[in-house]
Amino acid sequence: MENEKKKNVFSGIQPSGNLTVGNYFGALRNFSRYSPDEYTCLYCVVDQHAITVRQDPAELRRRTYEVLSLYMACGLDPEQNILYVQSHVPAHAQLAWVLDCYTMFGELSRMTQFKDKSQKNADNINAGLFTYPVLMAADILLYQTDLVPIGDDQKQHLELTRDIANRFNTVYGPTFTVPEPVIRRTGARIQSLAEPEKKMSKSDPNENAVVRILDDKDTIIRKFKRAVTDSDTVVRRADDKPGISNLMTIYSCVTGKGDGEIEAEFAGKGYGDFKLAVGEAVAAELAPIQERYKQYLSDKAYLEMIMKQNSEKAAYLARKTLSKVYRKVGFTSV
Ligand code: TRP
């Protein structure tokens, strides 16, 4: 066992917008399932991805500290996990350029997130938005990643990453580990509270549609009370009950209860009781995280020390892959 190579885990969160319970259940919460004793874990704040849509510089900087604090508040120990900021490790951008040359225009044109975001940002369909999935592939492949915990919406990007890795390996011989996505069934898709047919999005202009990780208890409960449901009264999962089904998913994420159990618990009770229970459960789950988050965020010097130490660790690992790639494609070194 001693000498067996640990598997590598990589994931990233953009410091754009105020993170939601969708980000929490779909990604963040699952990161702490990987014990540093068994895995080498890298969790990156992907600030370079964030600028594919226009960001206010002061806000981007602030949110970078916030996401780092949240990583730690969710239980990721910065001594045991590599928690760092993407722009602090130049190898991401360097590898992305090489991989750009092994990714086809047609492949990128098919990415649904690109199509969505181009619609939402019609005045700024920049080249970075288009090649965004290649930078994401570079993030992952740079660390010979085995496992990538992600939400359902990133599945297509992971498939492209695997295609790029296989293509490169076929031309140059084994270079990259081909990563596997880890998409948990419960919580991979949390929907909007106002339009439950749509994904909960941190940039939704309707604040009642989104529950934020940092919302206070009263706000959380109020938002759940207002959640759009249907004219039925029975708490039951069904395709024609997207609102209730979404609340059941969220409740299940927090309590670990299955649909049958939830249906039994609320049998004979109205939607009001159910919504309140969901709100209280979510608020209770988030309270200790919010507490720790505030403590971390208030100590900027500590956060900067963590950023610096961890980016050095990441850069060390990244350089190994990058130099291998540079050698294989025929770049000279002096
Ligand atoms: N594209 C991801 C998102 O929008 C963020 C991301 C960037 C990421 N690089 C990554 C996720 C690498 C996992 C692995 O959510």
Short mmCIF file of N, CA and C and ligand atoms in Angstrom, two decimals, residues 10-14 46 49 86 113 117 132 135-137 139-140 148-150 153-154 157-158, ligand 1:
data_model
loop_
_atom_site.label_atom_id
_atom_site.label_comp_id
_atom_site.label_asym_id
_atom_site.label_seq_id
_atom_site.Cartn_x
_atom_site.Cartn_y
_atom_site.Cartn_z
N PHE A 10 -9.00 16.56 -8.90
CA PHE A 10 -8.94 17.99 -9.23
C PHE A 10 -10.34 18.53 -9.43
N SER A 11 -10.61 19.70 -8.87
CA SER A 11 -11.83 20.40 -9.26
C SER A 11 -11.62 21.90 -9.10
N GLY A 12 -12.53 22.66 -9.68
CA GLY A 12 -12.38 24.11 -9.64
C GLY A 12 -13.72 24.80 -9.53
N ILE A 13 -13.68 25.97 -8.92
CA ILE A 13 -14.89 26.80 -8.82
C ILE A 13 -14.52 28.21 -9.26
N GLN A 14 -15.41 28.81 -10.04
CA GLN A 14 -15.16 30.17 -10.51
C GLN A 14 -15.50 31.20 -9.43
N VAL A 46 -10.77 29.21 -9.99
CA VAL A 46 -10.42 29.43 -11.40
C VAL A 46 -10.76 30.85 -11.86
N HIS A 49 -10.88 31.52 -15.68
CA HIS A 49 -12.14 31.17 -16.33
C HIS A 49 -13.16 32.30 -16.15
N GLN A 86 -5.84 29.81 -9.71
CA GLN A 86 -5.39 29.44 -11.06
C GLN A 86 -4.35 30.40 -11.64
N GLN A 113 -22.58 24.89 -22.97
CA GLN A 113 -22.35 26.05 -22.10
C GLN A 113 -21.93 27.27 -22.92
N LYS A 117 -23.94 30.65 -22.85
CA LYS A 117 -23.30 31.89 -22.42
C LYS A 117 -23.23 32.91 -23.55
N TYR A 132 -12.77 28.31 -23.54
CA TYR A 132 -12.90 28.02 -22.10
C TYR A 132 -12.73 26.52 -21.78
N LEU A 135 -9.08 25.46 -21.57
CA LEU A 135 -8.41 25.85 -20.33
C LEU A 135 -8.81 24.89 -19.21
N MET A 136 -10.05 24.50 -19.21
CA MET A 136 -10.50 23.54 -18.20
C MET A 136 -9.81 22.19 -18.38
N ALA A 137 -9.64 21.77 -19.63
CA ALA A 137 -8.91 20.52 -19.90
C ALA A 137 -7.47 20.65 -19.40
N ASP A 139 -6.39 22.55 -16.95
CA ASP A 139 -6.43 22.49 -15.48
C ASP A 139 -6.32 21.03 -15.03
N ILE A 140 -7.14 20.23 -15.66
CA ILE A 140 -7.29 18.83 -15.22
C ILE A 140 -6.07 17.99 -15.63
N VAL A 148 -12.51 13.75 -11.24
CA VAL A 148 -12.95 15.14 -11.26
C VAL A 148 -14.38 15.23 -10.73
N PRO A 149 -14.56 15.60 -9.46
CA PRO A 149 -15.92 15.77 -8.95
C PRO A 149 -16.53 17.05 -9.51
N ILE A 150 -17.66 16.89 -10.19
CA ILE A 150 -18.29 18.05 -10.83
C ILE A 150 -19.80 17.91 -10.78
N ASP A 153 -23.70 19.78 -15.09
CA ASP A 153 -23.55 20.71 -16.21
C ASP A 153 -22.15 20.70 -16.82
N GLN A 154 -21.18 20.11 -16.12
CA GLN A 154 -19.80 20.11 -16.63
C GLN A 154 -19.43 18.81 -17.33
N HIS A 157 -17.93 19.07 -20.81
CA HIS A 157 -16.54 19.56 -20.80
C HIS A 157 -15.56 18.45 -20.41
N LEU A 158 -16.01 17.58 -19.53
CA LEU A 158 -15.16 16.46 -19.12
C LEU A 158 -14.96 15.48 -20.27
N1 TRP B 1 -16.02 25.01 -15.68
C1 TRP B 1 -16.27 24.78 -14.29
C2 TRP B 1 -17.59 25.45 -13.90
O1 TRP B 1 -17.98 26.40 -14.52
C3 TRP B 1 -15.16 25.29 -13.42
C4 TRP B 1 -13.86 24.60 -13.72
C5 TRP B 1 -12.80 25.13 -14.34
C6 TRP B 1 -13.54 23.27 -13.38
N2 TRP B 1 -11.79 24.23 -14.43
C7 TRP B 1 -12.20 23.07 -13.86
C8 TRP B 1 -14.22 22.22 -12.76
C9 TRP B 1 -11.57 21.85 -13.73
C10 TRP B 1 -13.57 21.00 -12.62
C11 TRP B 1 -12.25 20.82 -13.11
O2 TRP B 1 -18.20 25.02 -12.95
#
